[in-house]
């Protein structure tokens, strides 16, 4: 293909309604693209004013959301502890009882056995039981019901 044939192709593509043309001949590949002016038409829509109505929306009661603890708060809570600490196995919401109207799994002074459920951590709508890793007496419960907890955050101290 010589230069005159290429020029003729350019003229033909320019005069046509084509926006792109590709020709392959042997080891030569020729691509021609035309940037056609595209027009955008905007149309105004008339909106009629409708009568306003007052709507009352009742929101379901949500538990108060507590922000995650900062590094400083974690270090302040990490005071020396006399006993063994059960930590959160994942990030989520801690529940100290199986239901709102039920007593907590454990309270300060309760005796617990290894494998006993001490709370629940909800993550992505899945309830994960947190079990005691030790036998002993609950010395301190470090988190409150429905509190957001981080992975590895201390939950309960057992002595």
Short mmCIF file of N, CA and C in Angstrom, two decimals:
data_model
loop_
_atom_site.label_atom_id
_atom_site.label_comp_id
_atom_site.label_asym_id
_atom_site.label_seq_id
_atom_site.Cartn_x
_atom_site.Cartn_y
_atom_site.Cartn_z
N UNK A 1 0.86 -1.17 0.00
CA UNK A 1 0.00 0.00 0.00
C UNK A 1 0.91 1.23 0.00
N UNK A 2 0.68 2.12 -0.93
CA UNK A 2 1.53 3.31 -1.01
C UNK A 2 0.84 4.51 -0.36
N UNK A 3 1.52 5.62 -0.30
CA UNK A 3 1.03 6.81 0.39
C UNK A 3 -0.23 7.38 -0.26
N UNK A 4 -0.33 7.28 -1.58
CA UNK A 4 -1.51 7.79 -2.27
C UNK A 4 -2.76 7.01 -1.89
N UNK A 5 -2.64 5.70 -1.76
CA UNK A 5 -3.78 4.87 -1.37
C UNK A 5 -4.20 5.20 0.07
N UNK A 6 -3.22 5.44 0.93
CA UNK A 6 -3.51 5.79 2.34
C UNK A 6 -4.25 7.13 2.38
N UNK A 7 -3.82 8.10 1.59
CA UNK A 7 -4.46 9.41 1.56
C UNK A 7 -5.90 9.30 1.05
N UNK A 8 -6.13 8.44 0.06
CA UNK A 8 -7.48 8.23 -0.45
C UNK A 8 -8.37 7.63 0.64
N UNK A 9 -7.82 6.66 1.40
CA UNK A 9 -8.59 6.07 2.51
C UNK A 9 -8.96 7.12 3.54
N UNK A 10 -8.01 7.98 3.87
CA UNK A 10 -8.28 9.03 4.86
C UNK A 10 -9.41 9.93 4.38
N UNK A 11 -9.37 10.32 3.11
CA UNK A 11 -10.41 11.18 2.55
C UNK A 11 -11.77 10.48 2.60
N UNK A 12 -11.80 9.21 2.21
CA UNK A 12 -13.06 8.46 2.19
C UNK A 12 -13.66 8.32 3.59
N UNK A 13 -12.80 8.01 4.59
CA UNK A 13 -13.29 7.86 5.97
C UNK A 13 -13.77 9.20 6.49
N UNK A 14 -13.04 10.28 6.16
CA UNK A 14 -13.43 11.62 6.62
C UNK A 14 -14.77 12.05 6.03
N UNK A 15 -15.03 11.68 4.79
CA UNK A 15 -16.27 12.06 4.13
C UNK A 15 -17.44 11.18 4.54
N UNK A 16 -17.16 10.02 5.12
CA UNK A 16 -18.24 9.10 5.48
C UNK A 16 -18.71 9.37 6.92
N UNK A 17 -19.68 8.59 7.35
CA UNK A 17 -20.20 8.70 8.70
C UNK A 17 -19.48 7.76 9.67
N UNK A 18 -18.45 7.09 9.20
CA UNK A 18 -17.69 6.17 10.05
C UNK A 18 -16.94 6.95 11.13
N UNK A 19 -16.87 6.37 12.31
CA UNK A 19 -16.09 7.01 13.36
C UNK A 19 -14.76 6.29 13.55
N UNK A 20 -14.65 5.05 13.05
CA UNK A 20 -13.40 4.30 13.17
C UNK A 20 -13.31 3.32 12.00
N UNK A 21 -12.08 3.16 11.49
CA UNK A 21 -11.83 2.24 10.38
C UNK A 21 -10.47 1.59 10.59
N UNK A 22 -10.39 0.26 10.47
CA UNK A 22 -9.13 -0.47 10.64
C UNK A 22 -8.91 -1.34 9.41
N UNK A 23 -7.68 -1.31 8.90
CA UNK A 23 -7.31 -2.11 7.74
C UNK A 23 -6.02 -2.83 8.06
N UNK A 24 -6.00 -4.15 7.85
CA UNK A 24 -4.80 -4.94 8.04
C UNK A 24 -4.42 -5.56 6.70
N UNK A 25 -3.19 -5.32 6.29
CA UNK A 25 -2.71 -5.86 5.03
C UNK A 25 -1.27 -6.32 5.24
N UNK A 26 -1.06 -7.63 5.25
CA UNK A 26 0.28 -8.18 5.51
C UNK A 26 0.69 -7.86 6.94
N UNK A 27 1.86 -7.24 7.09
CA UNK A 27 2.32 -6.90 8.44
C UNK A 27 2.03 -5.43 8.77
N UNK A 28 1.15 -4.80 8.01
CA UNK A 28 0.78 -3.40 8.25
C UNK A 28 -0.65 -3.35 8.77
N UNK A 29 -0.84 -2.55 9.83
CA UNK A 29 -2.18 -2.36 10.40
C UNK A 29 -2.41 -0.85 10.44
N UNK A 30 -3.49 -0.40 9.82
CA UNK A 30 -3.81 1.01 9.74
C UNK A 30 -5.16 1.23 10.41
N UNK A 31 -5.20 2.13 11.41
CA UNK A 31 -6.44 2.44 12.09
C UNK A 31 -6.69 3.93 11.97
N UNK A 32 -7.87 4.29 11.48
CA UNK A 32 -8.27 5.68 11.34
C UNK A 32 -9.46 5.92 12.25
N UNK A 33 -9.39 6.99 13.05
CA UNK A 33 -10.49 7.33 13.95
C UNK A 33 -10.90 8.77 13.69
N UNK A 34 -12.18 9.00 13.57
CA UNK A 34 -12.70 10.35 13.36
C UNK A 34 -13.46 10.77 14.61
N UNK A 35 -13.14 11.95 15.10
CA UNK A 35 -13.82 12.48 16.28
C UNK A 35 -14.99 13.32 15.81
N UNK A 36 -16.14 12.71 15.74
CA UNK A 36 -17.34 13.39 15.26
C UNK A 36 -17.90 14.25 16.39
N UNK A 37 -18.33 15.44 16.06
CA UNK A 37 -18.94 16.31 17.07
C UNK A 37 -20.26 15.67 17.49
N UNK A 38 -20.36 15.44 18.78
CA UNK A 38 -21.58 14.85 19.31
C UNK A 38 -22.34 15.96 20.02
N UNK A 39 -23.61 16.05 19.76
CA UNK A 39 -24.43 17.08 20.36
C UNK A 39 -25.26 16.46 21.47
N UNK A 40 -25.32 17.19 22.56
CA UNK A 40 -26.14 16.76 23.68
C UNK A 40 -27.30 17.73 23.78
N UNK A 41 -28.50 17.21 23.81
CA UNK A 41 -29.68 18.05 23.87
C UNK A 41 -30.26 17.91 25.27
N UNK A 42 -30.46 19.07 25.91
CA UNK A 42 -31.07 19.08 27.24
C UNK A 42 -32.52 19.51 27.10
N UNK A 43 -33.38 18.82 27.81
CA UNK A 43 -34.79 19.15 27.76
C UNK A 43 -35.25 19.47 29.17
N UNK A 44 -35.89 20.63 29.32
CA UNK A 44 -36.38 21.01 30.63
C UNK A 44 -37.68 20.29 30.90
N UNK A 45 -37.81 19.85 32.14
CA UNK A 45 -39.05 19.21 32.54
C UNK A 45 -39.76 20.13 33.51
N UNK A 46 -41.04 20.28 33.32
CA UNK A 46 -41.83 21.10 34.23
C UNK A 46 -42.33 20.21 35.35
N UNK A 47 -42.14 20.69 36.56
CA UNK A 47 -42.57 19.94 37.73
C UNK A 47 -43.69 20.73 38.40
N UNK A 48 -44.80 20.08 38.56
CA UNK A 48 -45.91 20.75 39.22
C UNK A 48 -45.74 20.61 40.72
N UNK A 49 -46.02 21.69 41.42
CA UNK A 49 -45.90 21.67 42.88
C UNK A 49 -47.04 20.85 43.45
N UNK A 50 -46.67 19.91 44.29
CA UNK A 50 -47.67 19.06 44.92
C UNK A 50 -47.93 19.55 46.32
N UNK A 51 -49.07 19.18 46.83
CA UNK A 51 -49.44 19.58 48.18
C UNK A 51 -48.50 18.91 49.18
N UNK A 52 -47.99 19.69 50.11
CA UNK A 52 -47.06 19.15 51.10
C UNK A 52 -47.83 18.44 52.20
N UNK A 53 -47.29 17.32 52.65
CA UNK A 53 -47.89 16.57 53.73
C UNK A 53 -46.83 16.31 54.78
N UNK A 54 -47.24 16.34 56.02
CA UNK A 54 -46.30 16.05 57.10
C UNK A 54 -46.30 14.54 57.32
N UNK A 55 -45.10 13.99 57.36
CA UNK A 55 -44.95 12.55 57.55
C UNK A 55 -44.16 12.32 58.83
N UNK A 56 -44.67 11.47 59.68
CA UNK A 56 -43.97 11.13 60.91
C UNK A 56 -43.38 9.74 60.74
N UNK A 57 -42.08 9.63 60.91
CA UNK A 57 -41.40 8.35 60.77
C UNK A 57 -40.91 7.92 62.13
N UNK A 58 -41.31 6.74 62.54
CA UNK A 58 -40.84 6.21 63.82
C UNK A 58 -39.61 5.35 63.57
N UNK A 59 -38.55 5.71 64.21
CA UNK A 59 -37.32 4.95 64.06
C UNK A 59 -37.28 3.88 65.15
N UNK A 60 -36.83 2.67 64.79
CA UNK A 60 -36.70 1.65 65.83
C UNK A 60 -35.59 2.08 66.79
N UNK A 61 -35.81 1.75 68.04
CA UNK A 61 -34.80 2.14 69.03
C UNK A 61 -33.51 1.36 68.79
N UNK A 62 -32.44 2.10 68.71
CA UNK A 62 -31.14 1.50 68.45
C UNK A 62 -30.29 1.66 69.70
N UNK A 63 -29.47 0.68 69.99
CA UNK A 63 -28.59 0.84 71.13
C UNK A 63 -27.58 1.94 70.83
N UNK A 64 -27.14 2.64 71.86
CA UNK A 64 -26.15 3.69 71.62
C UNK A 64 -24.87 3.08 71.08
N UNK A 65 -24.32 3.74 70.07
CA UNK A 65 -23.09 3.24 69.46
C UNK A 65 -21.91 3.91 70.14
N UNK A 66 -21.01 3.10 70.60
CA UNK A 66 -19.82 3.64 71.23
C UNK A 66 -18.67 3.54 70.25
N UNK A 67 -17.92 4.63 70.08
CA UNK A 67 -16.82 4.59 69.13
C UNK A 67 -15.74 3.63 69.60
N UNK A 68 -14.96 3.07 68.66
CA UNK A 68 -13.87 2.19 69.06
C UNK A 68 -12.88 2.95 69.95
N UNK A 69 -12.23 2.21 70.82
CA UNK A 69 -11.29 2.82 71.75
C UNK A 69 -10.04 3.29 71.00
N UNK A 70 -9.51 4.43 71.44
CA UNK A 70 -8.26 4.91 70.86
C UNK A 70 -7.11 4.16 71.51
N UNK A 71 -5.93 4.29 70.93
CA UNK A 71 -4.75 3.61 71.47
C UNK A 71 -4.48 4.06 72.90
N UNK A 72 -4.73 5.35 73.19
CA UNK A 72 -4.51 5.86 74.55
C UNK A 72 -5.48 5.21 75.53
N UNK A 73 -6.76 5.10 75.12
CA UNK A 73 -7.75 4.47 75.99
C UNK A 73 -7.42 3.01 76.23
N UNK A 74 -6.93 2.33 75.20
CA UNK A 74 -6.55 0.92 75.36
C UNK A 74 -5.40 0.79 76.34
N UNK A 75 -4.42 1.68 76.22
CA UNK A 75 -3.27 1.59 77.14
C UNK A 75 -3.68 1.94 78.56
N UNK A 76 -4.64 2.89 78.73
CA UNK A 76 -5.13 3.22 80.07
C UNK A 76 -5.88 2.03 80.67
N UNK A 77 -6.64 1.33 79.83
CA UNK A 77 -7.37 0.16 80.32
C UNK A 77 -6.44 -1.02 80.57
N UNK A 78 -5.25 -0.97 79.98
CA UNK A 78 -4.31 -2.08 80.10
C UNK A 78 -3.49 -1.95 81.39
N UNK A 79 -4.14 -1.52 82.46
CA UNK A 79 -3.44 -1.42 83.74
C UNK A 79 -3.07 -2.82 84.20
N UNK A 80 -2.10 -2.93 85.09
CA UNK A 80 -1.70 -4.25 85.56
C UNK A 80 -2.91 -5.01 86.14
N UNK A 81 -3.06 -6.23 85.71
CA UNK A 81 -4.20 -7.03 86.12
C UNK A 81 -3.71 -8.24 86.90
N UNK A 82 -4.37 -8.52 88.01
CA UNK A 82 -4.07 -9.72 88.77
C UNK A 82 -5.05 -10.79 88.33
N UNK A 83 -4.63 -11.63 87.44
CA UNK A 83 -5.50 -12.68 86.93
C UNK A 83 -5.25 -12.92 85.46
N UNK A 84 -6.05 -13.81 84.91
CA UNK A 84 -5.93 -14.16 83.50
C UNK A 84 -7.03 -13.44 82.73
N UNK A 85 -6.67 -12.97 81.54
CA UNK A 85 -7.59 -12.15 80.75
C UNK A 85 -8.16 -12.96 79.59
N UNK A 86 -9.48 -12.90 79.43
CA UNK A 86 -10.14 -13.48 78.26
C UNK A 86 -10.31 -12.32 77.28
N UNK A 87 -9.79 -12.50 76.06
CA UNK A 87 -9.80 -11.43 75.06
C UNK A 87 -10.81 -11.73 73.96
N UNK A 88 -11.21 -10.66 73.27
CA UNK A 88 -12.16 -10.79 72.17
C UNK A 88 -11.50 -11.51 71.00
N UNK A 89 -12.17 -12.53 70.45
CA UNK A 89 -11.59 -13.26 69.32
C UNK A 89 -11.76 -12.54 67.98
N UNK A 90 -12.59 -11.46 67.95
CA UNK A 90 -12.81 -10.73 66.71
C UNK A 90 -13.41 -9.37 66.98
N UNK A 91 -13.51 -8.56 65.97
CA UNK A 91 -14.11 -7.22 66.06
C UNK A 91 -15.62 -7.38 65.97
N UNK A 92 -16.36 -6.67 66.81
CA UNK A 92 -17.81 -6.74 66.75
C UNK A 92 -18.45 -6.07 67.94
N UNK A 93 -19.70 -6.43 68.19
CA UNK A 93 -20.46 -5.89 69.32
C UNK A 93 -20.54 -6.96 70.39
N UNK A 94 -20.16 -6.59 71.63
CA UNK A 94 -20.15 -7.53 72.74
C UNK A 94 -21.53 -7.53 73.41
N UNK A 95 -22.04 -8.72 73.67
CA UNK A 95 -23.28 -8.88 74.41
C UNK A 95 -22.98 -9.72 75.65
N UNK A 96 -23.36 -9.18 76.82
CA UNK A 96 -23.05 -9.87 78.07
C UNK A 96 -24.13 -10.88 78.46
N UNK A 97 -25.27 -10.87 77.75
CA UNK A 97 -26.37 -11.78 78.06
C UNK A 97 -26.92 -12.38 76.77
N UNK A 98 -27.58 -13.55 76.87
CA UNK A 98 -28.13 -14.19 75.67
C UNK A 98 -29.31 -13.44 75.07
N UNK A 99 -29.98 -12.61 75.87
CA UNK A 99 -31.11 -11.80 75.39
C UNK A 99 -31.27 -10.62 76.35
N UNK A 100 -32.02 -9.60 75.90
CA UNK A 100 -32.19 -8.40 76.72
C UNK A 100 -32.82 -8.69 78.08
N UNK A 101 -33.77 -9.63 78.11
CA UNK A 101 -34.48 -9.91 79.35
C UNK A 101 -33.85 -11.04 80.16
N UNK A 102 -32.68 -11.49 79.79
CA UNK A 102 -31.98 -12.58 80.48
C UNK A 102 -30.83 -12.02 81.31
N UNK A 103 -30.44 -12.73 82.35
CA UNK A 103 -29.30 -12.28 83.16
C UNK A 103 -27.99 -12.45 82.38
N UNK A 104 -26.95 -11.70 82.78
CA UNK A 104 -25.67 -11.82 82.07
C UNK A 104 -25.06 -13.21 82.24
N UNK A 105 -24.21 -13.59 81.26
CA UNK A 105 -23.55 -14.88 81.33
C UNK A 105 -22.70 -14.98 82.59
N UNK A 106 -21.93 -13.93 82.88
CA UNK A 106 -21.09 -13.91 84.08
C UNK A 106 -21.13 -12.53 84.71
N UNK A 107 -20.92 -12.50 86.04
CA UNK A 107 -20.82 -11.26 86.80
C UNK A 107 -19.61 -11.38 87.71
N UNK A 108 -19.17 -10.26 88.25
CA UNK A 108 -18.03 -10.28 89.17
C UNK A 108 -18.37 -11.18 90.35
N UNK A 109 -17.45 -12.08 90.66
CA UNK A 109 -17.64 -13.02 91.77
C UNK A 109 -18.11 -14.39 91.34
N UNK A 110 -18.58 -14.54 90.11
CA UNK A 110 -19.03 -15.84 89.60
C UNK A 110 -17.84 -16.77 89.40
N UNK A 111 -18.08 -18.06 89.62
CA UNK A 111 -17.07 -19.07 89.34
C UNK A 111 -17.32 -19.59 87.92
N UNK A 112 -16.24 -19.66 87.13
CA UNK A 112 -16.38 -20.13 85.76
C UNK A 112 -15.45 -21.31 85.51
N UNK A 113 -15.83 -22.13 84.58
CA UNK A 113 -15.03 -23.28 84.16
C UNK A 113 -14.51 -23.03 82.76
N UNK A 114 -13.42 -23.66 82.42
CA UNK A 114 -12.86 -23.56 81.08
C UNK A 114 -13.91 -24.05 80.08
N UNK A 115 -14.16 -23.26 79.02
CA UNK A 115 -15.15 -23.62 78.01
C UNK A 115 -16.53 -23.04 78.27
N UNK A 116 -16.74 -22.42 79.44
CA UNK A 116 -18.03 -21.81 79.75
C UNK A 116 -18.19 -20.51 78.97
N UNK A 117 -19.38 -20.26 78.45
CA UNK A 117 -19.65 -19.04 77.68
C UNK A 117 -19.68 -17.86 78.64
N UNK A 118 -18.90 -16.81 78.31
CA UNK A 118 -18.87 -15.61 79.15
C UNK A 118 -19.49 -14.41 78.43
N UNK A 119 -19.78 -14.55 77.13
CA UNK A 119 -20.37 -13.45 76.37
C UNK A 119 -20.50 -13.84 74.90
N UNK A 120 -21.03 -12.91 74.13
CA UNK A 120 -21.21 -13.12 72.70
C UNK A 120 -20.64 -11.90 71.98
N UNK A 121 -19.94 -12.14 70.88
CA UNK A 121 -19.49 -11.04 70.01
C UNK A 121 -20.20 -11.22 68.67
N UNK A 122 -20.99 -10.21 68.31
CA UNK A 122 -21.70 -10.24 67.03
C UNK A 122 -20.84 -9.55 65.98
N UNK A 123 -20.63 -10.26 64.88
CA UNK A 123 -19.89 -9.70 63.75
C UNK A 123 -20.62 -10.09 62.47
N UNK A 124 -21.02 -9.12 61.69
CA UNK A 124 -21.71 -9.35 60.43
C UNK A 124 -22.94 -10.25 60.61
N UNK A 125 -23.72 -9.94 61.62
CA UNK A 125 -24.98 -10.63 61.93
C UNK A 125 -24.77 -12.08 62.39
N UNK A 126 -23.54 -12.46 62.69
CA UNK A 126 -23.27 -13.78 63.22
C UNK A 126 -22.93 -13.65 64.70
N UNK A 127 -23.56 -14.48 65.52
CA UNK A 127 -23.32 -14.46 66.96
C UNK A 127 -22.23 -15.49 67.28
N UNK A 128 -21.12 -15.01 67.84
CA UNK A 128 -19.99 -15.86 68.18
C UNK A 128 -19.84 -15.93 69.69
N UNK A 129 -19.99 -17.13 70.25
CA UNK A 129 -19.85 -17.28 71.69
C UNK A 129 -18.39 -17.14 72.08
N UNK A 130 -18.16 -16.39 73.17
CA UNK A 130 -16.81 -16.24 73.72
C UNK A 130 -16.76 -17.13 74.95
N UNK A 131 -15.83 -18.08 74.93
CA UNK A 131 -15.72 -19.04 76.02
C UNK A 131 -14.52 -18.71 76.89
N UNK A 132 -14.65 -19.05 78.18
CA UNK A 132 -13.54 -18.84 79.11
C UNK A 132 -12.43 -19.82 78.77
N UNK A 133 -11.21 -19.31 78.83
CA UNK A 133 -10.06 -20.15 78.56
C UNK A 133 -9.47 -20.71 79.85
N UNK A 134 -10.06 -20.31 80.98
CA UNK A 134 -9.51 -20.67 82.28
C UNK A 134 -10.60 -21.03 83.27
N UNK A 135 -10.24 -21.79 84.32
CA UNK A 135 -11.09 -22.01 85.47
C UNK A 135 -10.78 -20.90 86.47
N UNK A 136 -11.79 -20.46 87.21
CA UNK A 136 -11.52 -19.45 88.24
C UNK A 136 -12.73 -18.62 88.56
N UNK A 137 -12.47 -17.48 89.20
CA UNK A 137 -13.52 -16.57 89.62
C UNK A 137 -13.41 -15.28 88.81
N UNK A 138 -14.55 -14.75 88.38
CA UNK A 138 -14.56 -13.51 87.62
C UNK A 138 -14.19 -12.36 88.56
N UNK A 139 -13.04 -11.72 88.27
CA UNK A 139 -12.59 -10.59 89.09
C UNK A 139 -13.10 -9.26 88.55
N UNK A 140 -13.23 -9.19 87.21
CA UNK A 140 -13.64 -7.91 86.62
C UNK A 140 -14.20 -8.16 85.22
N UNK A 141 -15.28 -7.47 84.89
CA UNK A 141 -15.81 -7.46 83.54
C UNK A 141 -15.42 -6.10 82.96
N UNK A 142 -14.59 -6.11 81.91
CA UNK A 142 -13.98 -4.88 81.40
C UNK A 142 -14.79 -4.15 80.34
N UNK A 143 -15.81 -4.79 79.79
CA UNK A 143 -16.64 -4.15 78.76
C UNK A 143 -18.10 -4.20 79.15
N UNK A 144 -18.86 -3.25 78.63
CA UNK A 144 -20.28 -3.22 78.94
C UNK A 144 -21.09 -3.88 77.83
N UNK A 145 -22.34 -4.15 78.11
CA UNK A 145 -23.24 -4.77 77.14
C UNK A 145 -23.41 -3.86 75.93
N UNK A 146 -23.40 -4.43 74.74
CA UNK A 146 -23.59 -3.76 73.46
C UNK A 146 -22.45 -2.79 73.13
N UNK A 147 -21.29 -3.00 73.70
CA UNK A 147 -20.12 -2.17 73.41
C UNK A 147 -19.36 -2.75 72.23
N UNK A 148 -18.85 -1.88 71.36
CA UNK A 148 -18.00 -2.32 70.25
C UNK A 148 -16.66 -2.76 70.82
N UNK A 149 -16.17 -3.91 70.37
CA UNK A 149 -14.88 -4.41 70.84
C UNK A 149 -13.97 -4.69 69.65
N UNK A 150 -12.68 -4.59 69.89
CA UNK A 150 -11.67 -4.85 68.88
C UNK A 150 -11.12 -6.25 69.05
N UNK A 151 -10.44 -6.74 68.02
CA UNK A 151 -9.76 -8.03 68.12
C UNK A 151 -8.69 -7.95 69.20
N UNK A 152 -8.70 -8.91 70.11
CA UNK A 152 -7.69 -8.97 71.17
C UNK A 152 -7.96 -8.06 72.34
N UNK A 153 -9.08 -7.35 72.34
CA UNK A 153 -9.40 -6.46 73.45
C UNK A 153 -9.80 -7.28 74.66
N UNK A 154 -9.25 -6.97 75.86
CA UNK A 154 -9.62 -7.69 77.07
C UNK A 154 -11.09 -7.53 77.38
N UNK A 155 -11.75 -8.64 77.72
CA UNK A 155 -13.19 -8.62 78.03
C UNK A 155 -13.44 -8.88 79.51
N UNK A 156 -12.81 -9.95 80.02
CA UNK A 156 -13.06 -10.39 81.40
C UNK A 156 -11.74 -10.82 82.03
N UNK A 157 -11.60 -10.50 83.33
CA UNK A 157 -10.42 -10.93 84.10
C UNK A 157 -10.88 -12.05 85.03
N UNK A 158 -10.15 -13.18 84.98
CA UNK A 158 -10.48 -14.34 85.80
C UNK A 158 -9.29 -14.63 86.70
N UNK A 159 -9.58 -14.81 87.99
CA UNK A 159 -8.49 -15.06 88.96
C UNK A 159 -8.54 -16.44 89.51
#
